[in-house]
Amino acid sequence: MISMPNYDYELSEQAFIDAWDKLEHPDEISKIEDIHKFFDLLMQNTHGIFVVDHISGGNYDYVDSIYYNEPYSIIRWNNYDVYRKKYLLGELTEEEQLCWWPFGYTTYDYILCKIQKIKFFKFKNHLLIGILSYLTNIKEFEKWFHTKDYTLIRQDLSDFETDYIFWEGNPEECRKHICRVNSLPFYTNLIQPKQNCTTSGIKLLLSFTYDEVMNRLNQALHRLDFVEPDDTDSLFDIGNRTRRILEYFLKYFCVYQRIDLGITKNYQHLMLGDLKKRIKSKFPEATITQRIINISNDLSHDSGKIFTKCEINLFIKEVIQTIKDMSNMLLHSNTR
């Protein structure tokens, strides 16, 4: 981290700490009302002058506003409505046009996501905020979209988001939006103050996601402790939950390493066997054993097989070790 002295309060680490302290410094927040209460406090203290890192590698050093448009949260960093109005009045200067042109004469540019929770990590006096999103169902989004007075210009897909470019209201009013729909259920955005800003945002998002996965697996082990050895349904439930967590992490691994899966379109249809094949083709050292895949498949449906409590325990621990090994690969990777 690079320390820069004499920061104004809006750019400072203390502005983040003060907003956090007003909510009694929670480790995480999952109620959407409280999440936006925190964002409101943060915007009041900083006036939007902070850094947002995205899993794609993009980053922004100013946020115009953060607000809730049920059921979505919107983080908007560009607002060129002043230029739009001046253009319509014939008062836009050549210098202003040159400033506006690189952004495609867009009025608003923003991320749209369904937030599951935000998580806080404090290093010395530097507060980091990770945003964990739900998977945004594109069909549900488009149904919501069509209830608005919007006219679609085009739709662009990437492995990180689905971009919708559209007019709001009468196209002659030139109210153009670029809406970047977050399509992935991971920690995809990291917020931090400008003071002592770290450039390791992508690695930190990996750390947040890894911690989330490990917490879920440890919860599975804890639940297993209280299951009777002959409670087959509960054993299968915990085993299947472990399989889903492994699948979740492998999808994250592919996104992080930019393995092309068309994941924003196919997330729900990507299965363990295909994920293993795609990962192994690029990273043969990845420790995804066929034994883990076979057990996972047996646990995912009525296979007729019976697993003991000891076998489920061993399966969870093998999955934990696999994810630890693959996380270390990501941490030492030069890809990101």
PDB file of N, CA, C and O in Angstrom, residues 144-202:
ATOM      1  N   TRP A 144     -38.706  -7.208 -15.545  1.00  0.00           N
ATOM      2  CA  TRP A 144     -38.691  -5.939 -14.795  1.00  0.00           C
ATOM      3  C   TRP A 144     -38.410  -4.775 -15.746  1.00  0.00           C
ATOM      4  O   TRP A 144     -39.059  -3.732 -15.672  1.00  0.00           O
ATOM      5  N   PHE A 145     -37.439  -4.963 -16.642  1.00  0.00           N
ATOM      6  CA  PHE A 145     -37.034  -3.936 -17.608  1.00  0.00           C
ATOM      7  C   PHE A 145     -38.224  -3.471 -18.443  1.00  0.00           C
ATOM      8  O   PHE A 145     -38.410  -2.275 -18.682  1.00  0.00           O
ATOM      9  N   HIS A 146     -39.056  -4.433 -18.861  1.00  0.00           N
ATOM     10  CA  HIS A 146     -40.155  -4.094 -19.761  1.00  0.00           C
ATOM     11  C   HIS A 146     -41.337  -3.417 -19.046  1.00  0.00           C
ATOM     12  O   HIS A 146     -42.284  -2.992 -19.707  1.00  0.00           O
ATOM     13  N   THR A 147     -41.255  -3.321 -17.716  1.00  0.00           N
ATOM     14  CA  THR A 147     -42.269  -2.539 -16.995  1.00  0.00           C
ATOM     15  C   THR A 147     -41.904  -1.054 -16.980  1.00  0.00           C
ATOM     16  O   THR A 147     -42.695  -0.230 -16.535  1.00  0.00           O
ATOM     17  N   LYS A 148     -40.709  -0.736 -17.447  1.00  0.00           N
ATOM     18  CA  LYS A 148     -40.226   0.646 -17.437  1.00  0.00           C
ATOM     19  C   LYS A 148     -40.405   1.278 -18.826  1.00  0.00           C
ATOM     20  O   LYS A 148     -40.625   0.582 -19.822  1.00  0.00           O
ATOM     21  N   ASP A 149     -40.260   2.580 -18.852  1.00  0.00           N
ATOM     22  CA  ASP A 149     -40.366   3.308 -20.122  1.00  0.00           C
ATOM     23  C   ASP A 149     -38.992   3.349 -20.786  1.00  0.00           C
ATOM     24  O   ASP A 149     -38.357   4.394 -20.908  1.00  0.00           O
ATOM     25  N   TYR A 150     -38.522   2.150 -21.188  1.00  0.00           N
ATOM     26  CA  TYR A 150     -37.190   2.003 -21.763  1.00  0.00           C
ATOM     27  C   TYR A 150     -37.289   1.473 -23.193  1.00  0.00           C
ATOM     28  O   TYR A 150     -38.171   0.670 -23.511  1.00  0.00           O
ATOM     29  N   THR A 151     -36.352   1.887 -24.043  1.00  0.00           N
ATOM     30  CA  THR A 151     -36.252   1.372 -25.411  1.00  0.00           C
ATOM     31  C   THR A 151     -34.855   0.805 -25.602  1.00  0.00           C
ATOM     32  O   THR A 151     -33.862   1.563 -25.572  1.00  0.00           O
ATOM     33  N   LEU A 152     -34.755  -0.511 -25.783  1.00  0.00           N
ATOM     34  CA  LEU A 152     -33.460  -1.180 -25.877  1.00  0.00           C
ATOM     35  C   LEU A 152     -32.743  -0.793 -27.171  1.00  0.00           C
ATOM     36  O   LEU A 152     -33.331  -0.797 -28.251  1.00  0.00           O
ATOM     37  N   ILE A 153     -31.467  -0.441 -27.043  1.00  0.00           N
ATOM     38  CA  ILE A 153     -30.611  -0.187 -28.211  1.00  0.00           C
ATOM     39  C   ILE A 153     -29.859  -1.459 -28.565  1.00  0.00           C
ATOM     40  O   ILE A 153     -29.884  -1.921 -29.699  1.00  0.00           O
ATOM     41  N   ARG A 154     -29.180  -2.055 -27.553  1.00  0.00           N
ATOM     42  CA  ARG A 154     -28.518  -3.336 -27.795  1.00  0.00           C
ATOM     43  C   ARG A 154     -28.154  -3.991 -26.459  1.00  0.00           C
ATOM     44  O   ARG A 154     -28.183  -3.353 -25.402  1.00  0.00           O
ATOM     45  N   GLN A 155     -27.787  -5.268 -26.536  1.00  0.00           N
ATOM     46  CA  GLN A 155     -27.409  -6.060 -25.377  1.00  0.00           C
ATOM     47  C   GLN A 155     -26.064  -6.714 -25.664  1.00  0.00           C
ATOM     48  O   GLN A 155     -25.857  -7.300 -26.725  1.00  0.00           O
ATOM     49  N   ASP A 156     -25.106  -6.594 -24.718  1.00  0.00           N
ATOM     50  CA  ASP A 156     -23.776  -7.183 -24.876  1.00  0.00           C
ATOM     51  C   ASP A 156     -23.510  -8.145 -23.732  1.00  0.00           C
ATOM     52  O   ASP A 156     -23.767  -7.823 -22.563  1.00  0.00           O
ATOM     53  N   LEU A 157     -22.949  -9.322 -24.065  1.00  0.00           N
ATOM     54  CA  LEU A 157     -22.635 -10.341 -23.069  1.00  0.00           C
ATOM     55  C   LEU A 157     -21.138 -10.431 -22.849  1.00  0.00           C
ATOM     56  O   LEU A 157     -20.351 -10.325 -23.796  1.00  0.00           O
ATOM     57  N   SER A 158     -20.726 -10.638 -21.593  1.00  0.00           N
ATOM     58  CA  SER A 158     -19.346 -10.975 -21.284  1.00  0.00           C
ATOM     59  C   SER A 158     -19.368 -12.040 -20.205  1.00  0.00           C
ATOM     60  O   SER A 158     -20.443 -12.429 -19.731  1.00  0.00           O
ATOM     61  N   ASP A 159     -18.199 -12.521 -19.789  1.00  0.00           N
ATOM     62  CA  ASP A 159     -18.157 -13.535 -18.730  1.00  0.00           C
ATOM     63  C   ASP A 159     -18.371 -12.931 -17.346  1.00  0.00           C
ATOM     64  O   ASP A 159     -18.337 -13.645 -16.350  1.00  0.00           O
ATOM     65  N   PHE A 160     -18.577 -11.628 -17.269  1.00  0.00           N
ATOM     66  CA  PHE A 160     -18.727 -10.976 -15.975  1.00  0.00           C
ATOM     67  C   PHE A 160     -20.081 -10.290 -15.795  1.00  0.00           C
ATOM     68  O   PHE A 160     -20.530 -10.091 -14.667  1.00  0.00           O
ATOM     69  N   GLU A 161     -20.709  -9.930 -16.899  1.00  0.00           N
ATOM     70  CA  GLU A 161     -21.940  -9.163 -16.786  1.00  0.00           C
ATOM     71  C   GLU A 161     -22.682  -9.180 -18.117  1.00  0.00           C
ATOM     72  O   GLU A 161     -22.151  -9.605 -19.149  1.00  0.00           O
ATOM     73  N   THR A 162     -23.921  -8.708 -18.068  1.00  0.00           N
ATOM     74  CA  THR A 162     -24.704  -8.484 -19.284  1.00  0.00           C
ATOM     75  C   THR A 162     -25.004  -6.994 -19.346  1.00  0.00           C
ATOM     76  O   THR A 162     -25.600  -6.436 -18.421  1.00  0.00           O
ATOM     77  N   ASP A 163     -24.558  -6.340 -20.407  1.00  0.00           N
ATOM     78  CA  ASP A 163     -24.739  -4.896 -20.544  1.00  0.00           C
ATOM     79  C   ASP A 163     -25.980  -4.598 -21.378  1.00  0.00           C
ATOM     80  O   ASP A 163     -26.130  -5.142 -22.480  1.00  0.00           O
ATOM     81  N   TYR A 164     -26.829  -3.722 -20.836  1.00  0.00           N
ATOM     82  CA  TYR A 164     -28.008  -3.259 -21.565  1.00  0.00           C
ATOM     83  C   TYR A 164     -27.818  -1.770 -21.852  1.00  0.00           C
ATOM     84  O   TYR A 164     -27.602  -0.968 -20.939  1.00  0.00           O
ATOM     85  N   ILE A 165     -27.890  -1.406 -23.118  1.00  0.00           N
ATOM     86  CA  ILE A 165     -27.793  -0.009 -23.525  1.00  0.00           C
ATOM     87  C   ILE A 165     -29.168   0.392 -24.048  1.00  0.00           C
ATOM     88  O   ILE A 165     -29.715  -0.258 -24.951  1.00  0.00           O
ATOM     89  N   PHE A 166     -29.759   1.444 -23.453  1.00  0.00           N
ATOM     90  CA  PHE A 166     -31.139   1.764 -23.802  1.00  0.00           C
ATOM     91  C   PHE A 166     -31.442   3.250 -23.571  1.00  0.00           C
ATOM     92  O   PHE A 166     -30.699   3.961 -22.884  1.00  0.00           O
ATOM     93  N   TRP A 167     -32.538   3.680 -24.200  1.00  0.00           N
ATOM     94  CA  TRP A 167     -33.065   5.026 -23.975  1.00  0.00           C
ATOM     95  C   TRP A 167     -34.108   4.973 -22.866  1.00  0.00           C
ATOM     96  O   TRP A 167     -34.894   4.038 -22.797  1.00  0.00           O
ATOM     97  N   GLU A 168     -34.117   5.988 -22.038  1.00  0.00           N
ATOM     98  CA  GLU A 168     -35.194   6.171 -21.060  1.00  0.00           C
ATOM     99  C   GLU A 168     -36.144   7.235 -21.600  1.00  0.00           C
ATOM    100  O   GLU A 168     -35.722   8.346 -21.945  1.00  0.00           O
ATOM    101  N   GLY A 169     -37.433   6.884 -21.683  1.00  0.00           N
ATOM    102  CA  GLY A 169     -38.404   7.835 -22.195  1.00  0.00           C
ATOM    103  C   GLY A 169     -38.256   8.041 -23.696  1.00  0.00           C
ATOM    104  O   GLY A 169     -37.837   7.147 -24.438  1.00  0.00           O
ATOM    105  N   ASN A 170     -38.561   9.237 -24.147  1.00  0.00           N
ATOM    106  CA  ASN A 170     -38.495   9.578 -25.573  1.00  0.00           C
ATOM    107  C   ASN A 170     -37.034   9.621 -26.018  1.00  0.00           C
ATOM    108  O   ASN A 170     -36.239  10.395 -25.471  1.00  0.00           O
ATOM    109  N   PRO A 171     -36.629   8.802 -27.015  1.00  0.00           N
ATOM    110  CA  PRO A 171     -35.234   8.814 -27.475  1.00  0.00           C
ATOM    111  C   PRO A 171     -34.747  10.199 -27.890  1.00  0.00           C
ATOM    112  O   PRO A 171     -33.541  10.479 -27.814  1.00  0.00           O
ATOM    113  N   GLU A 172     -35.661  11.064 -28.324  1.00  0.00           N
ATOM    114  CA  GLU A 172     -35.251  12.404 -28.726  1.00  0.00           C
ATOM    115  C   GLU A 172     -34.747  13.231 -27.544  1.00  0.00           C
ATOM    116  O   GLU A 172     -34.081  14.249 -27.740  1.00  0.00           O
ATOM    117  N   GLU A 173     -35.073  12.766 -26.323  1.00  0.00           N
ATOM    118  CA  GLU A 173     -34.563  13.447 -25.123  1.00  0.00           C
ATOM    119  C   GLU A 173     -33.136  13.013 -24.794  1.00  0.00           C
ATOM    120  O   GLU A 173     -32.505  13.554 -23.872  1.00  0.00           O
ATOM    121  N   CYS A 174     -32.627  11.964 -25.516  1.00  0.00           N
ATOM    122  CA  CYS A 174     -31.219  11.524 -25.419  1.00  0.00           C
ATOM    123  C   CYS A 174     -30.811  11.063 -24.024  1.00  0.00           C
ATOM    124  O   CYS A 174     -29.647  11.215 -23.629  1.00  0.00           O
ATOM    125  N   ARG A 175     -31.771  10.507 -23.294  1.00  0.00           N
ATOM    126  CA  ARG A 175     -31.451  10.005 -21.946  1.00  0.00           C
ATOM    127  C   ARG A 175     -30.982   8.558 -22.079  1.00  0.00           C
ATOM    128  O   ARG A 175     -31.738   7.620 -21.944  1.00  0.00           O
ATOM    129  N   LYS A 176     -29.681   8.391 -22.333  1.00  0.00           N
ATOM    130  CA  LYS A 176     -29.105   7.089 -22.654  1.00  0.00           C
ATOM    131  C   LYS A 176     -28.465   6.445 -21.423  1.00  0.00           C
ATOM    132  O   LYS A 176     -27.711   7.089 -20.697  1.00  0.00           O
ATOM    133  N   HIS A 177     -28.794   5.141 -21.204  1.00  0.00           N
ATOM    134  CA  HIS A 177     -28.256   4.384 -20.075  1.00  0.00           C
ATOM    135  C   HIS A 177     -27.322   3.289 -20.577  1.00  0.00           C
ATOM    136  O   HIS A 177     -27.579   2.661 -21.596  1.00  0.00           O
ATOM    137  N   ILE A 178     -26.250   3.033 -19.808  1.00  0.00           N
ATOM    138  CA  ILE A 178     -25.511   1.775 -19.903  1.00  0.00           C
ATOM    139  C   ILE A 178     -25.671   1.092 -18.548  1.00  0.00           C
ATOM    140  O   ILE A 178     -25.151   1.562 -17.542  1.00  0.00           O
ATOM    141  N   CYS A 179     -26.442   0.015 -18.546  1.00  0.00           N
ATOM    142  CA  CYS A 179     -26.772  -0.724 -17.329  1.00  0.00           C
ATOM    143  C   CYS A 179     -26.006  -2.047 -17.357  1.00  0.00           C
ATOM    144  O   CYS A 179     -26.269  -2.906 -18.205  1.00  0.00           O
ATOM    145  N   ARG A 180     -25.061  -2.199 -16.451  1.00  0.00           N
ATOM    146  CA  ARG A 180     -24.210  -3.389 -16.410  1.00  0.00           C
ATOM    147  C   ARG A 180     -24.783  -4.349 -15.359  1.00  0.00           C
ATOM    148  O   ARG A 180     -24.584  -4.147 -14.159  1.00  0.00           O
ATOM    149  N   VAL A 181     -25.502  -5.351 -15.836  1.00  0.00           N
ATOM    150  CA  VAL A 181     -26.190  -6.279 -14.928  1.00  0.00           C
ATOM    151  C   VAL A 181     -25.201  -7.314 -14.425  1.00  0.00           C
ATOM    152  O   VAL A 181     -24.636  -8.091 -15.206  1.00  0.00           O
ATOM    153  N   ASN A 182     -24.970  -7.305 -13.115  1.00  0.00           N
ATOM    154  CA  ASN A 182     -24.063  -8.276 -12.516  1.00  0.00           C
ATOM    155  C   ASN A 182     -24.738  -9.652 -12.516  1.00  0.00           C
ATOM    156  O   ASN A 182     -25.764  -9.856 -11.880  1.00  0.00           O
ATOM    157  N   SER A 183     -24.149 -10.590 -13.246  1.00  0.00           N
ATOM    158  CA  SER A 183     -24.801 -11.881 -13.460  1.00  0.00           C
ATOM    159  C   SER A 183     -24.216 -13.004 -12.609  1.00  0.00           C
ATOM    160  O   SER A 183     -24.610 -14.155 -12.772  1.00  0.00           O
ATOM    161  N   LEU A 184     -23.273 -12.708 -11.726  1.00  0.00           N
ATOM    162  CA  LEU A 184     -22.551 -13.769 -11.019  1.00  0.00           C
ATOM    163  C   LEU A 184     -22.771 -13.713  -9.510  1.00  0.00           C
ATOM    164  O   LEU A 184     -22.729 -12.627  -8.916  1.00  0.00           O
ATOM    165  N   PRO A 185     -22.966 -14.871  -8.866  1.00  0.00           N
ATOM    166  CA  PRO A 185     -23.260 -14.902  -7.424  1.00  0.00           C
ATOM    167  C   PRO A 185     -22.010 -15.007  -6.560  1.00  0.00           C
ATOM    168  O   PRO A 185     -21.904 -15.860  -5.673  1.00  0.00           O
ATOM    169  N   PHE A 186     -21.039 -14.138  -6.823  1.00  0.00           N
ATOM    170  CA  PHE A 186     -19.776 -14.150  -6.081  1.00  0.00           C
ATOM    171  C   PHE A 186     -19.556 -12.770  -5.449  1.00  0.00           C
ATOM    172  O   PHE A 186     -20.354 -11.855  -5.626  1.00  0.00           O
ATOM    173  N   TYR A 187     -18.435 -12.629  -4.731  1.00  0.00           N
ATOM    174  CA  TYR A 187     -17.977 -11.295  -4.353  1.00  0.00           C
ATOM    175  C   TYR A 187     -17.402 -10.656  -5.610  1.00  0.00           C
ATOM    176  O   TYR A 187     -16.309 -11.000  -6.063  1.00  0.00           O
ATOM    177  N   THR A 188     -18.152  -9.758  -6.204  1.00  0.00           N
ATOM    178  CA  THR A 188     -17.773  -9.191  -7.501  1.00  0.00           C
ATOM    179  C   THR A 188     -17.307  -7.742  -7.418  1.00  0.00           C
ATOM    180  O   THR A 188     -16.719  -7.233  -8.377  1.00  0.00           O
ATOM    181  N   ASN A 189     -17.571  -7.067  -6.304  1.00  0.00           N
ATOM    182  CA  ASN A 189     -17.160  -5.663  -6.158  1.00  0.00           C
ATOM    183  C   ASN A 189     -16.521  -5.442  -4.792  1.00  0.00           C
ATOM    184  O   ASN A 189     -16.983  -5.986  -3.782  1.00  0.00           O
ATOM    185  N   LEU A 190     -15.472  -4.635  -4.789  1.00  0.00           N
ATOM    186  CA  LEU A 190     -14.762  -4.277  -3.561  1.00  0.00           C
ATOM    187  C   LEU A 190     -14.708  -2.759  -3.457  1.00  0.00           C
ATOM    188  O   LEU A 190     -14.319  -2.086  -4.420  1.00  0.00           O
ATOM    189  N   ILE A 191     -15.106  -2.237  -2.312  1.00  0.00           N
ATOM    190  CA  ILE A 191     -15.091  -0.790  -2.075  1.00  0.00           C
ATOM    191  C   ILE A 191     -14.033  -0.484  -1.021  1.00  0.00           C
ATOM    192  O   ILE A 191     -13.951  -1.176   0.001  1.00  0.00           O
ATOM    193  N   GLN A 192     -13.248   0.578  -1.252  1.00  0.00           N
ATOM    194  CA  GLN A 192     -12.223   0.970  -0.284  1.00  0.00           C
ATOM    195  C   GLN A 192     -11.942   2.461  -0.407  1.00  0.00           C
ATOM    196  O   GLN A 192     -12.185   3.074  -1.454  1.00  0.00           O
ATOM    197  N   PRO A 193     -11.406   3.064   0.669  1.00  0.00           N
ATOM    198  CA  PRO A 193     -11.070   4.490   0.595  1.00  0.00           C
ATOM    199  C   PRO A 193      -9.857   4.734  -0.294  1.00  0.00           C
ATOM    200  O   PRO A 193      -9.047   3.831  -0.534  1.00  0.00           O
ATOM    201  N   LYS A 194      -9.727   5.957  -0.765  1.00  0.00           N
ATOM    202  CA  LYS A 194      -8.582   6.301  -1.602  1.00  0.00           C
ATOM    203  C   LYS A 194      -7.291   6.345  -0.797  1.00  0.00           C
ATOM    204  O   LYS A 194      -6.221   6.001  -1.313  1.00  0.00           O
ATOM    205  N   GLN A 195      -7.391   6.760   0.445  1.00  0.00           N
ATOM    206  CA  GLN A 195      -6.190   6.801   1.279  1.00  0.00           C
ATOM    207  C   GLN A 195      -5.673   5.380   1.496  1.00  0.00           C
ATOM    208  O   GLN A 195      -6.401   4.488   1.893  1.00  0.00           O
ATOM    209  N   ASN A 196      -4.386   5.189   1.210  1.00  0.00           N
ATOM    210  CA  ASN A 196      -3.744   3.876   1.349  1.00  0.00           C
ATOM    211  C   ASN A 196      -4.441   2.810   0.511  1.00  0.00           C
ATOM    212  O   ASN A 196      -4.480   1.632   0.896  1.00  0.00           O
ATOM    213  N   CYS A 197      -4.974   3.212  -0.620  1.00  0.00           N
ATOM    214  CA  CYS A 197      -5.706   2.273  -1.487  1.00  0.00           C
ATOM    215  C   CYS A 197      -4.771   1.171  -1.979  1.00  0.00           C
ATOM    216  O   CYS A 197      -3.669   1.441  -2.465  1.00  0.00           O
ATOM    217  N   THR A 198      -5.193  -0.076  -1.828  1.00  0.00           N
ATOM    218  CA  THR A 198      -4.422  -1.202  -2.333  1.00  0.00           C
ATOM    219  C   THR A 198      -4.796  -1.497  -3.778  1.00  0.00           C
ATOM    220  O   THR A 198      -5.953  -1.330  -4.171  1.00  0.00           O
ATOM    221  N   THR A 199      -3.813  -1.919  -4.558  1.00  0.00           N
ATOM    222  CA  THR A 199      -4.071  -2.270  -5.956  1.00  0.00           C
ATOM    223  C   THR A 199      -4.382  -3.757  -6.112  1.00  0.00           C
ATOM    224  O   THR A 199      -4.482  -4.252  -7.230  1.00  0.00           O
ATOM    225  N   SER A 200      -4.526  -4.463  -4.990  1.00  0.00           N
ATOM    226  CA  SER A 200      -4.767  -5.916  -5.024  1.00  0.00           C
ATOM    227  C   SER A 200      -6.246  -6.246  -4.892  1.00  0.00           C
ATOM    228  O   SER A 200      -6.613  -7.234  -4.254  1.00  0.00           O
ATOM    229  N   GLY A 201      -7.116  -5.438  -5.501  1.00  0.00           N
ATOM    230  CA  GLY A 201      -8.555  -5.616  -5.339  1.00  0.00           C
ATOM    231  C   GLY A 201      -9.050  -6.980  -5.790  1.00  0.00           C
ATOM    232  O   GLY A 201      -9.893  -7.598  -5.136  1.00  0.00           O
ATOM    233  N   ILE A 202      -8.518  -7.491  -6.915  1.00  0.00           N
ATOM    234  CA  ILE A 202      -8.977  -8.782  -7.441  1.00  0.00           C
ATOM    235  C   ILE A 202      -8.599  -9.906  -6.486  1.00  0.00           C
ATOM    236  O   ILE A 202      -9.396 -10.820  -6.226  1.00  0.00           O
TER     237      ILE A 202
END
